[in-house]
Amino acid sequence: MIELKINGQLTKLDVSEDMPLLWALRDVAKLTGSKYGCGKGICGACTVHIDGQAMRSCITPMSYAQGKSITTIEGLAEQGDHPVQQAWQDLKVAQCGYCQTGQIMSAAALLANNPNPSDADINGAMAGNICRCGTYPRIRAAIKQAAKANKAGAQS
Ligand code: FES
Ligand code: FES
């Protein structure tokens, strides 16, 4: 039995220590927002937050996730209205959508650690998230919009 926190809930999962976190989330915890793309840590479709850092759940074994706090797209905001999600909707970022939860989780972690990222910061943080539909310009615009919304929220 492996114990960890998922989206704020203390959770026990009957899985082996070498099972990738992505498998445990999707197949055992039934949280299917995180996607399987490459399974090798290359595409970013499986990105979740582990103790606040964006990480690839497909190459993270449960032995590492044990005792940690995991946030998936389902837990990013109760109403799905995190500033990043709102900016994504406003700018209609998604095309096929497959990569987008990973993109959003990487963007949310970036802004949590760096509320006012430069283009270079965005490029660096998002470099590992691949989008076969080529939504990169809208992703960058949405991150900038979310950063502005965060700033406005902090001032009000
Ligand atoms: S599925 Fe994890 S990085 Fe591609
Ligand atoms: S929106 Fe289709 S892969 Fe990114």
PDB file of C-alpha atoms and ligand atoms in Angstrom:
ATOM      1  CA  MET A   1       0.000   0.000   0.000  1.00  0.00           C
ATOM      2  CA  ILE A   2       1.438   3.367  -0.964  1.00  0.00           C
ATOM      3  CA  GLU A   3       0.230   6.509   0.732  1.00  0.00           C
ATOM      4  CA  LEU A   4       0.376   9.923  -0.868  1.00  0.00           C
ATOM      5  CA  LYS A   5      -1.718  13.049  -1.193  1.00  0.00           C
ATOM      6  CA  ILE A   6      -3.593  13.487  -4.462  1.00  0.00           C
ATOM      7  CA  ASN A   7      -5.351  16.791  -5.042  1.00  0.00           C
ATOM      8  CA  GLY A   8      -5.380  17.476  -1.332  1.00  0.00           C
ATOM      9  CA  GLN A   9      -6.770  14.072  -0.321  1.00  0.00           C
ATOM     10  CA  LEU A  10      -4.701  11.588   1.626  1.00  0.00           C
ATOM     11  CA  THR A  11      -4.894   8.491  -0.562  1.00  0.00           C
ATOM     12  CA  LYS A  12      -3.729   4.888  -0.205  1.00  0.00           C
ATOM     13  CA  LEU A  13      -3.173   2.963  -3.415  1.00  0.00           C
ATOM     14  CA  ASP A  14      -2.569  -0.762  -3.631  1.00  0.00           C
ATOM     15  CA  VAL A  15       0.189  -0.585  -6.248  1.00  0.00           C
ATOM     16  CA  SER A  16       3.805  -1.644  -6.531  1.00  0.00           C
ATOM     17  CA  GLU A  17       6.681   0.734  -5.841  1.00  0.00           C
ATOM     18  CA  ASP A  18       7.910   0.531  -9.419  1.00  0.00           C
ATOM     19  CA  MET A  19       4.564   1.385 -11.023  1.00  0.00           C
ATOM     20  CA  PRO A  20       4.806   4.750 -12.799  1.00  0.00           C
ATOM     21  CA  LEU A  21       2.757   7.443 -11.103  1.00  0.00           C
ATOM     22  CA  LEU A  22       0.837   8.042 -14.357  1.00  0.00           C
ATOM     23  CA  TRP A  23      -0.472   4.463 -14.299  1.00  0.00           C
ATOM     24  CA  ALA A  24      -1.535   4.789 -10.670  1.00  0.00           C
ATOM     25  CA  LEU A  25      -3.318   8.068 -11.351  1.00  0.00           C
ATOM     26  CA  ARG A  26      -5.123   6.939 -14.482  1.00  0.00           C
ATOM     27  CA  ASP A  27      -5.826   3.249 -13.888  1.00  0.00           C
ATOM     28  CA  VAL A  28      -6.115   3.045 -10.106  1.00  0.00           C
ATOM     29  CA  ALA A  29      -7.180   6.500  -8.897  1.00  0.00           C
ATOM     30  CA  LYS A  30      -9.270   6.964 -12.089  1.00  0.00           C
ATOM     31  CA  LEU A  31      -7.918  10.457 -12.718  1.00  0.00           C
ATOM     32  CA  THR A  32      -7.595  10.383 -16.476  1.00  0.00           C
ATOM     33  CA  GLY A  33      -6.813  14.050 -17.119  1.00  0.00           C
ATOM     34  CA  SER A  34      -3.078  13.343 -17.259  1.00  0.00           C
ATOM     35  CA  LYS A  35      -2.282  11.800 -20.631  1.00  0.00           C
ATOM     36  CA  TYR A  36       0.063   9.117 -21.887  1.00  0.00           C
ATOM     37  CA  GLY A  37       2.099  10.331 -24.843  1.00  0.00           C
ATOM     38  CA  CYS A  38       5.600   8.896 -25.081  1.00  0.00           C
ATOM     39  CA  GLY A  39       6.056   7.132 -21.754  1.00  0.00           C
ATOM     40  CA  LYS A  40       9.680   8.254 -21.787  1.00  0.00           C
ATOM     41  CA  GLY A  41       9.670  11.714 -20.244  1.00  0.00           C
ATOM     42  CA  ILE A  42       9.940  13.439 -23.609  1.00  0.00           C
ATOM     43  CA  CYS A  43       6.531  14.858 -24.570  1.00  0.00           C
ATOM     44  CA  GLY A  44       5.120  16.322 -21.334  1.00  0.00           C
ATOM     45  CA  ALA A  45       1.549  15.035 -21.818  1.00  0.00           C
ATOM     46  CA  CYS A  46       1.670  13.354 -18.395  1.00  0.00           C
ATOM     47  CA  THR A  47       2.876  16.426 -16.450  1.00  0.00           C
ATOM     48  CA  VAL A  48       1.606  16.787 -12.892  1.00  0.00           C
ATOM     49  CA  HIS A  49       2.843  18.751  -9.886  1.00  0.00           C
ATOM     50  CA  ILE A  50       4.802  16.875  -7.257  1.00  0.00           C
ATOM     51  CA  ASP A  51       5.286  19.045  -4.183  1.00  0.00           C
ATOM     52  CA  GLY A  52       4.651  22.041  -6.439  1.00  0.00           C
ATOM     53  CA  GLN A  53       7.111  21.164  -9.188  1.00  0.00           C
ATOM     54  CA  ALA A  54       6.070  20.160 -12.709  1.00  0.00           C
ATOM     55  CA  MET A  55       7.209  16.586 -13.252  1.00  0.00           C
ATOM     56  CA  ARG A  56       6.664  13.793 -15.758  1.00  0.00           C
ATOM     57  CA  SER A  57       4.451  11.211 -14.105  1.00  0.00           C
ATOM     58  CA  CYS A  58       5.208   8.536 -16.745  1.00  0.00           C
ATOM     59  CA  ILE A  59       8.792   8.196 -15.524  1.00  0.00           C
ATOM     60  CA  THR A  60       8.143   8.826 -11.831  1.00  0.00           C
ATOM     61  CA  PRO A  61       7.886   5.590  -9.858  1.00  0.00           C
ATOM     62  CA  MET A  62       5.473   5.314  -6.974  1.00  0.00           C
ATOM     63  CA  SER A  63       8.454   4.805  -4.667  1.00  0.00           C
ATOM     64  CA  TYR A  64       9.318   8.474  -5.368  1.00  0.00           C
ATOM     65  CA  ALA A  65       5.724   9.737  -5.198  1.00  0.00           C
ATOM     66  CA  GLN A  66       5.147   8.050  -1.840  1.00  0.00           C
ATOM     67  CA  GLY A  67       4.440  10.609   0.897  1.00  0.00           C
ATOM     68  CA  LYS A  68       4.431  13.495  -1.559  1.00  0.00           C
ATOM     69  CA  SER A  69       1.688  15.866  -2.584  1.00  0.00           C
ATOM     70  CA  ILE A  70       0.475  15.370  -6.154  1.00  0.00           C
ATOM     71  CA  THR A  71      -1.696  17.807  -8.065  1.00  0.00           C
ATOM     72  CA  THR A  72      -3.302  16.764 -11.317  1.00  0.00           C
ATOM     73  CA  ILE A  73      -5.337  18.860 -13.722  1.00  0.00           C
ATOM     74  CA  GLU A  74      -8.444  17.694 -11.846  1.00  0.00           C
ATOM     75  CA  GLY A  75      -7.162  19.357  -8.681  1.00  0.00           C
ATOM     76  CA  LEU A  76      -5.612  22.514 -10.094  1.00  0.00           C
ATOM     77  CA  ALA A  77      -8.735  24.537  -9.220  1.00  0.00           C
ATOM     78  CA  GLU A  78     -12.010  23.235  -7.818  1.00  0.00           C
ATOM     79  CA  GLN A  79     -14.095  24.983 -10.452  1.00  0.00           C
ATOM     80  CA  GLY A  80     -11.591  24.652 -13.284  1.00  0.00           C
ATOM     81  CA  ASP A  81     -11.034  28.399 -13.079  1.00  0.00           C
ATOM     82  CA  HIS A  82      -7.324  28.653 -12.320  1.00  0.00           C
ATOM     83  CA  PRO A  83      -5.981  31.796 -14.095  1.00  0.00           C
ATOM     84  CA  VAL A  84      -4.098  29.549 -16.508  1.00  0.00           C
ATOM     85  CA  GLN A  85      -7.258  27.587 -17.324  1.00  0.00           C
ATOM     86  CA  GLN A  86      -9.203  30.835 -17.789  1.00  0.00           C
ATOM     87  CA  ALA A  87      -6.573  32.265 -20.130  1.00  0.00           C
ATOM     88  CA  TRP A  88      -6.558  28.967 -22.055  1.00  0.00           C
ATOM     89  CA  GLN A  89     -10.312  29.229 -22.535  1.00  0.00           C
ATOM     90  CA  ASP A  90     -10.253  32.929 -23.417  1.00  0.00           C
ATOM     91  CA  LEU A  91      -7.621  32.428 -26.109  1.00  0.00           C
ATOM     92  CA  LYS A  92      -9.001  29.076 -27.280  1.00  0.00           C
ATOM     93  CA  VAL A  93      -5.556  27.541 -26.969  1.00  0.00           C
ATOM     94  CA  ALA A  94      -6.454  23.884 -27.435  1.00  0.00           C
ATOM     95  CA  GLN A  95      -6.699  22.250 -30.826  1.00  0.00           C
ATOM     96  CA  CYS A  96      -7.005  18.441 -30.524  1.00  0.00           C
ATOM     97  CA  GLY A  97      -6.446  18.889 -26.786  1.00  0.00           C
ATOM     98  CA  TYR A  98      -4.310  15.832 -26.122  1.00  0.00           C
ATOM     99  CA  CYS A  99      -1.225  17.662 -24.891  1.00  0.00           C
ATOM    100  CA  GLN A 100      -3.096  20.447 -23.155  1.00  0.00           C
ATOM    101  CA  THR A 101      -3.387  19.206 -19.590  1.00  0.00           C
ATOM    102  CA  GLY A 102       0.363  18.767 -19.544  1.00  0.00           C
ATOM    103  CA  GLN A 103       0.835  22.225 -21.015  1.00  0.00           C
ATOM    104  CA  ILE A 104      -1.472  23.772 -18.420  1.00  0.00           C
ATOM    105  CA  MET A 105       0.247  21.998 -15.528  1.00  0.00           C
ATOM    106  CA  SER A 106       3.679  23.142 -16.729  1.00  0.00           C
ATOM    107  CA  ALA A 107       2.406  26.703 -17.201  1.00  0.00           C
ATOM    108  CA  ALA A 108       0.778  26.769 -13.752  1.00  0.00           C
ATOM    109  CA  ALA A 109       4.002  25.567 -12.103  1.00  0.00           C
ATOM    110  CA  LEU A 110       5.996  28.166 -14.023  1.00  0.00           C
ATOM    111  CA  LEU A 111       3.750  31.014 -12.850  1.00  0.00           C
ATOM    112  CA  ALA A 112       3.701  29.747  -9.262  1.00  0.00           C
ATOM    113  CA  ASN A 113       7.495  29.934  -9.202  1.00  0.00           C
ATOM    114  CA  ASN A 114       7.916  32.950 -11.469  1.00  0.00           C
ATOM    115  CA  PRO A 115       4.854  35.251 -11.616  1.00  0.00           C
ATOM    116  CA  ASN A 116       6.295  37.478 -14.353  1.00  0.00           C
ATOM    117  CA  PRO A 117       8.143  35.217 -16.802  1.00  0.00           C
ATOM    118  CA  SER A 118      10.055  36.558 -19.794  1.00  0.00           C
ATOM    119  CA  ASP A 119       9.780  34.917 -23.210  1.00  0.00           C
ATOM    120  CA  ALA A 120      13.015  33.069 -22.443  1.00  0.00           C
ATOM    121  CA  ASP A 121      11.602  31.861 -19.112  1.00  0.00           C
ATOM    122  CA  ILE A 122       8.459  30.623 -20.881  1.00  0.00           C
ATOM    123  CA  ASN A 123      10.480  28.921 -23.599  1.00  0.00           C
ATOM    124  CA  GLY A 124      12.669  27.251 -20.991  1.00  0.00           C
ATOM    125  CA  ALA A 125       9.815  26.054 -18.794  1.00  0.00           C
ATOM    126  CA  MET A 126       7.653  24.848 -21.679  1.00  0.00           C
ATOM    127  CA  ALA A 127      10.378  23.354 -23.870  1.00  0.00           C
ATOM    128  CA  GLY A 128       9.592  19.812 -22.758  1.00  0.00           C
ATOM    129  CA  ASN A 129       5.897  20.037 -23.600  1.00  0.00           C
ATOM    130  CA  ILE A 130       5.327  19.007 -27.183  1.00  0.00           C
ATOM    131  CA  CYS A 131       2.201  19.956 -29.136  1.00  0.00           C
ATOM    132  CA  ARG A 132       1.708  18.146 -32.413  1.00  0.00           C
ATOM    133  CA  CYS A 133      -0.981  20.668 -33.357  1.00  0.00           C
ATOM    134  CA  GLY A 134       1.490  23.548 -33.022  1.00  0.00           C
ATOM    135  CA  THR A 135      -0.468  25.638 -30.528  1.00  0.00           C
ATOM    136  CA  TYR A 136       2.742  27.193 -29.197  1.00  0.00           C
ATOM    137  CA  PRO A 137       1.942  30.843 -30.057  1.00  0.00           C
ATOM    138  CA  ARG A 138      -1.408  30.630 -28.236  1.00  0.00           C
ATOM    139  CA  ILE A 139       0.218  28.855 -25.293  1.00  0.00           C
ATOM    140  CA  ARG A 140       2.712  31.683 -24.908  1.00  0.00           C
ATOM    141  CA  ALA A 141      -0.007  34.350 -25.218  1.00  0.00           C
ATOM    142  CA  ALA A 142      -2.155  32.554 -22.633  1.00  0.00           C
ATOM    143  CA  ILE A 143       0.719  32.310 -20.154  1.00  0.00           C
ATOM    144  CA  LYS A 144       1.266  36.060 -20.510  1.00  0.00           C
ATOM    145  CA  GLN A 145      -2.439  36.727 -20.016  1.00  0.00           C
ATOM    146  CA  ALA A 146      -2.528  34.493 -16.917  1.00  0.00           C
ATOM    147  CA  ALA A 147       0.525  36.294 -15.531  1.00  0.00           C
ATOM    148  CA  LYS A 148      -1.262  39.635 -15.982  1.00  0.00           C
ATOM    149  CA  ALA A 149      -4.436  38.282 -14.371  1.00  0.00           C
ATOM    150  CA  ASN A 150      -2.383  37.034 -11.411  1.00  0.00           C
ATOM    151  CA  LYS A 151      -0.801  40.442 -11.012  1.00  0.00           C
ATOM    152  CA  ALA A 152      -4.173  42.220 -11.198  1.00  0.00           C
ATOM    153  CA  GLY A 153      -5.564  39.748  -8.650  1.00  0.00           C
ATOM    154  CA  ALA A 154      -2.663  40.413  -6.295  1.00  0.00           C
ATOM    155  CA  GLN A 155      -3.228  44.198  -6.505  1.00  0.00           C
ATOM    156  CA  SER A 156      -6.986  44.157  -5.942  1.00  0.00           C
TER     157      SER A 156
HETATM  158  S1  FES B   1       3.972  10.588 -21.523  1.00  0.00           S
HETATM  159 FE1  FES B   1       5.247  11.357 -19.994  1.00  0.00          FE
HETATM  160  S2  FES B   1       6.597  12.711 -20.999  1.00  0.00           S
HETATM  161 FE2  FES B   1       5.466  11.757 -22.590  1.00  0.00          FE
HETATM  162  S1  FES B   2      -3.465  20.522 -29.021  1.00  0.00           S
HETATM  163 FE1  FES B   2      -3.170  18.733 -30.219  1.00  0.00          FE
HETATM  164  S2  FES B   2      -1.269  17.966 -29.517  1.00  0.00           S
HETATM  165 FE2  FES B   2      -1.418  19.882 -28.571  1.00  0.00          FE
END
